[in-house]
Coordinates of C-alpha atoms and ligand atoms in Angstrom, one line a residue:
X141 CA -13.8 -70.5 -28.3
X142 CA -14.1 -69.1 -31.8
X143 CA -11.8 -68.1 -34.8
X144 CA -12.4 -66.2 -38.2
X145 CA -12.7 -68.9 -40.8
X146 CA -9.4 -68.4 -41.9
X147 CA -7.8 -69.7 -37.9
X148 CA -6.0 -66.7 -35.8
X149 CA -3.5 -64.6 -37.7
X150 CA -0.4 -63.5 -37.2
X151 CA -0.1 -60.4 -35.3
X152 CA 1.2 -58.6 -38.2
X153 CA -1.8 -59.5 -40.1
X154 CA -3.6 -58.4 -37.6
X155 CA -1.8 -55.1 -37.8
X156 CA -1.9 -54.8 -41.6
X157 CA -5.7 -55.2 -41.9
X158 CA -6.5 -53.3 -39.1
X159 CA -4.2 -50.3 -40.8
X160 CA -5.8 -51.0 -44.1
X161 CA -9.5 -50.9 -42.5
X162 CA -8.7 -47.6 -40.5
X163 CA -6.4 -45.3 -43.5
X164 CA -7.0 -47.3 -46.3
X165 CA -7.0 -47.1 -49.0
X166 CA -2.8 -47.3 -48.7
X167 CA -0.4 -48.5 -50.6
X168 CA 1.8 -51.4 -49.8
X169 CA 4.7 -49.3 -49.6
X170 CA 2.9 -46.6 -47.2
X171 CA 2.0 -49.5 -45.0
X172 CA 5.8 -50.7 -44.7
X173 CA 6.7 -47.1 -44.1
X174 CA 3.4 -46.4 -41.3
X175 CA 4.2 -50.1 -39.6
X176 CA 7.6 -50.4 -40.2
X177 CA 7.8 -53.7 -42.0
X178 CA 9.9 -54.5 -44.9
X179 CA 8.3 -54.3 -48.5
X180 CA 8.6 -57.8 -48.7
X181 CA 6.9 -58.9 -45.9
X182 CA 4.4 -56.3 -46.0
X183 CA 3.1 -57.9 -49.9
X184 CA 3.5 -61.6 -48.8
X185 CA 0.6 -60.3 -45.7
X186 CA -1.5 -58.4 -48.3
X187 CA -1.2 -61.7 -51.2
X188 CA -2.2 -63.7 -48.2
X189 CA -5.1 -60.9 -47.1
X190 CA -6.2 -61.0 -50.7
X191 CA -6.3 -64.7 -51.2
X192 CA -8.7 -64.3 -47.9
X193 CA -10.7 -61.5 -49.5
X194 CA -10.0 -59.6 -46.3
X195 CA -9.1 -57.0 -48.5
X196 CA -9.1 -55.2 -52.5
X197 CA -7.0 -53.6 -54.9
X198 CA -8.6 -50.5 -55.7
X199 CA -7.3 -47.9 -57.7
X200 CA -4.5 -46.1 -59.0
X201 CA -2.8 -43.9 -56.0
X202 CA -0.1 -40.7 -56.9
X203 CA 3.4 -41.4 -57.4
X204 CA 5.9 -40.1 -54.9
X205 CA 7.5 -36.6 -55.2
X206 CA 10.0 -38.8 -56.3
X207 CA 8.2 -39.9 -59.8
X208 CA 8.4 -43.3 -60.2
X209 CA 5.7 -46.1 -60.6
X210 CA 2.2 -45.3 -59.5
X211 CA 1.1 -47.5 -56.4
X212 CA -2.5 -49.9 -56.6
X213 CA -3.7 -48.5 -54.2
X214 CA -5.7 -51.5 -51.1
X215 CA -8.4 -51.3 -49.0
X216 CA -10.4 -53.1 -46.6
X217 CA -13.3 -55.5 -48.7
X218 CA -16.4 -54.5 -47.0
X219 CA -18.4 -57.3 -48.1
X220 CA -15.8 -59.8 -46.9
X221 CA -18.5 -60.4 -44.0
X222 CA -21.3 -58.9 -41.7
X223 CA -21.8 -57.7 -37.9
X224 CA -25.3 -58.1 -36.1
X225 CA -26.2 -55.7 -33.5
X226 CA -29.3 -56.2 -31.7
X227 CA -30.3 -53.5 -28.7
X228 CA -33.0 -55.4 -26.4
X229 CA -35.0 -52.5 -25.2
X230 CA -38.1 -52.2 -22.4
X231 CA -40.4 -53.0 -25.1
X232 CA -39.1 -53.4 -28.7
X233 CA -36.0 -55.2 -30.4
X234 CA -33.9 -53.6 -32.8
X235 CA -32.1 -55.6 -35.1
X236 CA -29.2 -53.9 -37.9
X237 CA -26.6 -55.7 -40.0
X238 CA -23.6 -53.3 -41.0
X239 CA -21.0 -54.3 -43.9
X240 CA -17.8 -53.8 -42.2
X241 CA -16.6 -50.7 -43.2
X242 CA -19.5 -49.7 -40.5
X243 CA -22.3 -48.5 -43.0
X244 CA -25.7 -49.8 -42.1
X245 CA -26.9 -52.8 -44.9
X246 CA -30.5 -53.7 -42.9
X247 CA -32.6 -52.7 -39.8
X248 CA -35.6 -53.6 -38.7
X249 CA -37.3 -52.8 -35.3
X250 CA -39.6 -55.7 -33.3
X251 CA -42.2 -53.8 -31.2
X252 CA -43.1 -55.7 -28.1
X253 CA -45.7 -55.6 -25.5
X254 CA -43.1 -56.5 -23.0
X255 CA -40.0 -58.6 -23.1
X256 CA -40.3 -61.8 -21.2
X257 CA -37.6 -63.9 -20.0
X258 CA -39.0 -67.4 -20.7
X259 CA -39.3 -66.5 -24.5
X260 CA -36.7 -63.9 -24.6
X261 CA -34.1 -66.3 -26.0
X262 CA -36.7 -68.5 -28.2
X263 CA -38.1 -65.3 -30.1
X264 CA -34.6 -63.2 -30.5
X265 CA -33.3 -66.6 -31.8
X266 CA -36.3 -67.0 -34.4
X267 CA -36.3 -63.3 -35.7
X268 CA -32.8 -63.3 -36.0
X269 CA -33.2 -66.4 -38.0
X270 CA -35.7 -64.7 -40.6
X271 CA -33.5 -61.9 -40.5
X272 CA -30.2 -63.2 -41.5
X273 CA -31.0 -65.8 -43.9
X274 CA -31.7 -62.9 -46.8
X275 CA -28.2 -61.8 -46.2
X276 CA -26.4 -62.2 -49.0
X277 CA -23.6 -64.5 -49.4
X278 CA -20.1 -63.4 -47.8
X279 CA -16.7 -65.2 -47.7
X280 CA -16.7 -64.2 -43.6
X281 CA -20.5 -64.4 -43.4
X282 CA -21.8 -63.5 -40.1
X283 CA -18.5 -62.3 -38.3
X284 CA -20.4 -62.0 -34.9
X285 CA -23.6 -60.8 -32.8
X286 CA -24.0 -58.7 -30.2
X287 CA -26.7 -58.0 -27.6
X288 CA -26.9 -54.9 -26.0
X289 CA -29.2 -54.8 -22.8
X290 CA -30.3 -51.8 -20.8
X291 CA -28.7 -53.0 -17.3
X292 CA -25.8 -54.6 -15.6
X293 CA -23.2 -56.8 -18.0
X294 CA -19.6 -58.4 -17.0
X295 CA -17.8 -60.7 -19.3
X296 CA -20.8 -61.0 -21.4
X297 CA -23.3 -62.3 -19.0
X298 CA -25.7 -60.1 -17.7
X299 CA -25.7 -59.1 -14.0
X300 CA -28.8 -56.7 -13.0
X301 CA -31.7 -55.4 -15.2
X302 CA -33.8 -52.8 -13.8
X303 CA -36.6 -52.5 -15.9
X304 CA -36.8 -56.2 -17.5
X305 CA -35.7 -59.4 -15.9
X306 CA -32.8 -61.1 -17.8
X307 CA -30.6 -61.2 -15.7
X308 CA -27.5 -64.0 -16.1
X309 CA -29.7 -65.7 -19.3
X310 CA -27.2 -67.1 -21.3
X311 CA -27.4 -65.2 -25.2
X312 CA -24.0 -65.6 -25.7
X313 CA -23.7 -69.8 -25.9
X314 CA -27.6 -70.2 -26.8
X315 CA -27.0 -68.1 -30.1
X316 CA -23.6 -68.6 -30.9
X317 CA -24.5 -72.6 -31.3
X318 CA -27.4 -71.7 -33.3
X319 CA -25.6 -68.9 -35.7
X320 CA -21.7 -70.3 -35.4
X321 CA -20.3 -67.2 -34.7
X322 CA -18.9 -64.9 -31.9
X323 CA -22.0 -63.5 -29.3
X324 CA -21.3 -60.7 -27.1
X325 CA -23.1 -58.8 -24.6
X326 CA -22.6 -55.5 -23.3
X327 CA -24.6 -52.7 -21.4
X328 CA -26.1 -49.9 -24.1
X329 CA -24.7 -46.8 -22.5
X330 CA -21.1 -48.3 -22.8
X331 CA -22.0 -49.3 -26.9
X332 CA -22.8 -45.1 -27.3
X333 CA -19.8 -44.2 -25.6
X334 CA -18.0 -46.9 -28.0
X335 CA -19.9 -45.2 -30.9
X336 CA -19.3 -41.5 -29.9
X337 CA -15.4 -42.2 -29.7
X338 CA -15.7 -44.1 -32.9
X339 CA -17.1 -40.9 -34.5
X340 CA -15.1 -38.3 -32.9
X341 CA -11.7 -40.1 -32.4
X342 CA -10.3 -36.3 -31.3
X343 CA -11.0 -37.3 -28.2
X344 CA -9.4 -39.8 -26.1
X345 CA -11.3 -39.2 -23.0
X346 CA -14.9 -39.1 -22.9
X347 CA -17.9 -39.9 -20.8
X348 CA -21.7 -41.1 -22.7
X349 CA -24.5 -40.6 -20.4
X350 CA -27.2 -41.9 -21.8
X351 CA -31.0 -40.3 -20.6
X352 CA -34.2 -42.4 -21.3
X353 CA -36.3 -44.6 -18.7
X354 CA -33.1 -44.4 -16.5
X355 CA -29.9 -42.6 -16.8
X356 CA -26.3 -44.5 -17.4
X357 CA -23.2 -43.7 -18.8
X358 CA -20.1 -45.5 -20.8
X359 CA -16.1 -44.1 -20.0
X360 CA -13.9 -43.7 -22.6
X361 CA -10.2 -43.5 -20.6
X362 CA -7.2 -43.5 -22.6
X363 CA -9.4 -44.3 -25.9
X364 CA -10.8 -47.6 -24.1
X365 CA -13.9 -48.8 -22.4
X366 CA -13.7 -48.5 -19.0
X367 CA -16.0 -50.7 -17.7
X368 CA -15.0 -51.2 -13.9
X369 CA -13.9 -54.6 -11.5
X370 CA -17.7 -56.0 -11.7
X371 CA -19.0 -54.0 -15.1
X372 CA -20.7 -50.9 -12.7
X373 CA -18.1 -48.3 -13.9
X374 CA -20.5 -45.0 -15.1
X375 CA -23.6 -46.7 -13.7
X376 CA -24.1 -43.1 -12.6
X377 CA -28.1 -42.9 -12.8
X378 CA -27.3 -44.8 -8.9
X379 CA -25.4 -42.1 -7.3
X380 CA -26.7 -40.7 -4.6
X381 CA -27.8 -36.5 -5.7
X382 CA -30.5 -35.9 -2.7
X383 CA -29.5 -37.3 0.8
X384 CA -32.9 -36.2 2.7
X385 CA -35.6 -38.0 2.3
X386 CA -34.5 -39.0 -1.2
X387 CA -36.8 -40.9 -3.7
X388 CA -36.9 -45.0 -3.6
X389 CA -34.9 -46.4 -6.5
X390 CA -34.8 -50.0 -8.0
X391 CA -31.3 -50.5 -7.2
X392 CA -32.5 -50.3 -3.7
X393 CA -31.0 -47.4 -2.2
X394 CA -32.7 -43.6 -1.8
X395 CA -32.2 -40.3 -4.0
X396 CA -30.3 -42.1 -7.1
X397 CA -29.8 -39.4 -9.9
X398 CA -32.3 -41.3 -12.1
X399 CA -34.8 -40.7 -10.0
X400 CA -34.8 -37.5 -10.9
X401 CA -33.0 -36.7 -14.2
X402 CA -34.2 -39.7 -16.2
X403 CA -36.7 -38.7 -19.4
X404 CA -39.2 -40.9 -17.9
X405 CA -39.6 -39.1 -14.5
X406 CA -39.2 -35.6 -16.1
X407 CA -42.3 -36.6 -18.0
X408 CA -44.0 -38.2 -15.4
X409 CA -43.6 -34.8 -14.1
X410 CA -44.7 -32.7 -16.4
X411 CA -47.6 -35.4 -17.1
X412 CA -49.1 -34.7 -13.6
X413 CA -48.4 -30.4 -12.8
X414 CA -49.5 -29.8 -16.5
X415 CA -52.7 -32.6 -16.6
X416 CA -51.9 -33.3 -19.9
X417 CA -51.6 -37.4 -19.5
X418 CA -50.4 -38.6 -22.6
X419 CA -48.0 -36.2 -23.3
X420 CA -44.8 -37.6 -25.2
X421 CA -41.2 -35.9 -24.8
X422 CA -42.1 -34.7 -28.1
X423 CA -44.7 -32.5 -26.2
X424 CA -42.8 -31.9 -23.1
X425 CA -40.1 -30.4 -25.5
X426 CA -42.7 -28.1 -28.1
X427 CA -44.2 -26.5 -24.3
X428 CA -40.3 -25.8 -23.6
X429 CA -39.4 -24.1 -26.3
X430 CA -42.9 -22.4 -26.4
X431 CA -41.7 -21.4 -22.5
X432 CA -44.8 -22.9 -20.9
X433 CA -43.9 -22.2 -16.9
X434 CA -44.6 -25.8 -16.0
X435 CA -42.5 -27.4 -19.1
X436 CA -39.4 -25.2 -17.9
X437 CA -39.4 -25.9 -14.4
X438 CA -39.5 -29.5 -15.0
X439 CA -36.7 -29.4 -17.7
X440 CA -34.9 -27.0 -15.4
X441 CA -34.8 -28.9 -12.8
X442 CA -34.1 -32.1 -14.7
X443 CA -30.6 -29.6 -16.0
X444 CA -30.3 -29.1 -12.5
X445 CA -29.8 -32.8 -11.2
X446 CA -27.8 -33.9 -14.3
X447 CA -25.3 -30.9 -13.9
X448 CA -24.7 -32.4 -10.5
X449 CA -24.2 -36.0 -11.4
X450 CA -21.9 -34.1 -14.4
X451 CA -19.9 -32.1 -12.0
X452 CA -19.4 -35.3 -9.9
X453 CA -18.5 -37.6 -13.1
X454 CA -15.8 -34.9 -14.4
X455 CA -14.1 -34.9 -10.7
X456 CA -14.3 -38.8 -11.3
X457 CA -12.9 -39.6 -14.6
X458 CA -11.4 -35.9 -16.0
X459 CA -12.8 -36.5 -19.6
X460 CA -12.4 -33.6 -22.3
X461 CA -16.3 -34.2 -23.4
X462 CA -19.4 -35.4 -21.6
X463 CA -22.0 -36.5 -24.4
X464 CA -25.6 -36.4 -23.8
X465 CA -27.9 -38.9 -25.9
X466 CA -31.5 -38.4 -25.1
X467 CA -34.6 -37.3 -26.8
X468 CA -34.8 -34.2 -24.7
X469 CA -31.2 -33.4 -25.9
X470 CA -32.0 -33.7 -29.6
X471 CA -34.8 -31.6 -29.5
X472 CA -34.0 -28.4 -27.0
X473 CA -31.2 -27.0 -29.1
X474 CA -29.7 -25.2 -26.0
X475 CA -30.2 -28.3 -23.3
X476 CA -26.4 -29.1 -23.1
X477 CA -25.4 -25.2 -23.1
X478 CA -27.8 -24.9 -20.0
X479 CA -25.9 -27.7 -18.2
X480 CA -22.7 -26.6 -19.1
X481 CA -23.3 -23.0 -17.3
X482 CA -24.6 -24.5 -14.6
X483 CA -20.4 -26.4 -13.4
X484 CA -18.5 -24.5 -11.5
X485 CA -16.1 -26.4 -9.8
X486 CA -12.4 -26.3 -11.2
X487 CA -12.6 -29.6 -12.0
X488 CA -15.3 -29.2 -15.1
X489 CA -13.4 -26.6 -16.3
X490 CA -12.7 -26.3 -20.0
X491 CA -15.4 -29.5 -20.5
X492 CA -17.4 -29.7 -23.1
X493 CA -20.7 -30.8 -23.1
X494 CA -22.3 -31.8 -26.2
X495 CA -25.4 -33.8 -27.8
X496 CA -24.7 -37.0 -29.4
X497 CA -25.5 -36.8 -33.2
X498 CA -26.2 -40.4 -33.4
X499 CA -29.8 -40.2 -32.4
X500 CA -31.5 -43.6 -31.6
X501 CA -29.6 -45.7 -33.6
X502 CA -26.2 -45.0 -31.9
X503 CA -26.6 -48.0 -29.8
X504 CA -26.8 -50.3 -33.0
X505 CA -23.5 -48.9 -34.5
X506 CA -22.0 -48.8 -31.1
X507 CA -22.5 -52.6 -31.1
X508 CA -21.4 -52.9 -34.6
X509 CA -17.9 -51.2 -34.6
X510 CA -17.2 -53.6 -31.4
X511 CA -17.9 -56.8 -33.8
X512 CA -16.2 -55.6 -36.4
X513 CA -13.0 -54.6 -33.9
X514 CA -13.5 -58.0 -32.6
X515 CA -12.8 -60.0 -35.8
X516 CA -10.4 -57.6 -37.4
X517 CA -8.4 -58.1 -34.4
X518 CA -8.9 -61.8 -34.0
Ligands
ZN184 ZN1 -30.4 -46.2 -8.0

C-alpha cells in the first residue's frame, strides 16, 4: 500500500487539510470554529502542514466584527504535487496532469490506430515516462495516476471491455511500481459523474450519461459514487429496451439501449439512409438543425430511445438531475429539452435533463479530482 510521503495523516490533519482545500483561503480562527477544534490544536496542525509544504499562508483577511488583528489566511499549496489522468479510448490515449487545486497543467493526446492488448501497458509506460519527466519539482511529485477505461471496472481491475480487449490487464501494479505512486483504474462514465458532481456541488444525487460508441452512466447517490457490488451499476447501455427482435449486442443480450441510442448507431443509421458515407457527428447535427428529414428522423429516434432509458433510470435512482455527455447534446441546443418533454412518468417529474458543459476533457478532470481527493484523504 502506498501512503503519502509524509506518512499517514492523522484524522484531524486530514479534516483541516480538506477544509482548507475545499473552502480556503481560511484563517486559523475560521478553521477552529468550523471544525470544532481548539485554536492551539489547529495551530499545531497548520504548522505541520506548512512544514510539509501542503498549505501556504496567503495575505491578510478581514478582521472580525469585534475588530482586532487581521488574520493570516491559509490555502492549499496547489504546487505541492500533481495528479495524472489517462483516458484510454478505442483509438487514442489522452493524458492530463493537474495541480492539486484541479487546474490543468499539461495535456497531450496520443492517437492510436488500435489499442492492442499485448502492447498497451508497455506503450503507456513509455509515453508517461517521457510526459512526466518534464514536470517541475514538487514536494509530493506525482500523487497518483488514474486510468479511465471504457468498460466495466471493479476494485481497480478491468472486468469487461466491449470495444477493446483489456480485461484483467494489471495497470495498477505494473505502473505503480514504475512510477512509485498509487495507480487507480476506473470506468469512464463514473469519472464523468464525478466531474459533473464536482462542478455542480448543489446536486447530491445525479446520473451522468455518457453517449459515444456505447451508452454508459455514472451514478452519484448521497454525494458518493455508487458502483454496485460488481461495478455494473449505471451500465444502462445494456438495459433491455426492445423485447421483440431486438438487435444483438456484444454483451450477449438483444435489444440493449446502446444498440439504438448510441452516437455511433445514430450516425451509422444516418450514413446508411442519407448516403453520406463519410458523415461525422457534426455533419449529422448540422443537417438536423437545417431540418433535413433524414437527420431529423434518426435524431428523433435516438431521443425516443434515450427518453425510455432515462425514464427507467429515474425510477431506479431518483436523481435530481441527469447530465448528458455527448457530442450531439453539445451541438444540438434543444437536445436535452426534447428528452425532458418525453418524460411523462411521475418518477421523472421535476427532474432536470442537462447537457454536461465539461466537454471531451470531462473524463480527465473527473479522474484528476478522484486522485487529488484520495491524496488529501490519505
Ligand atoms: Zn448489451
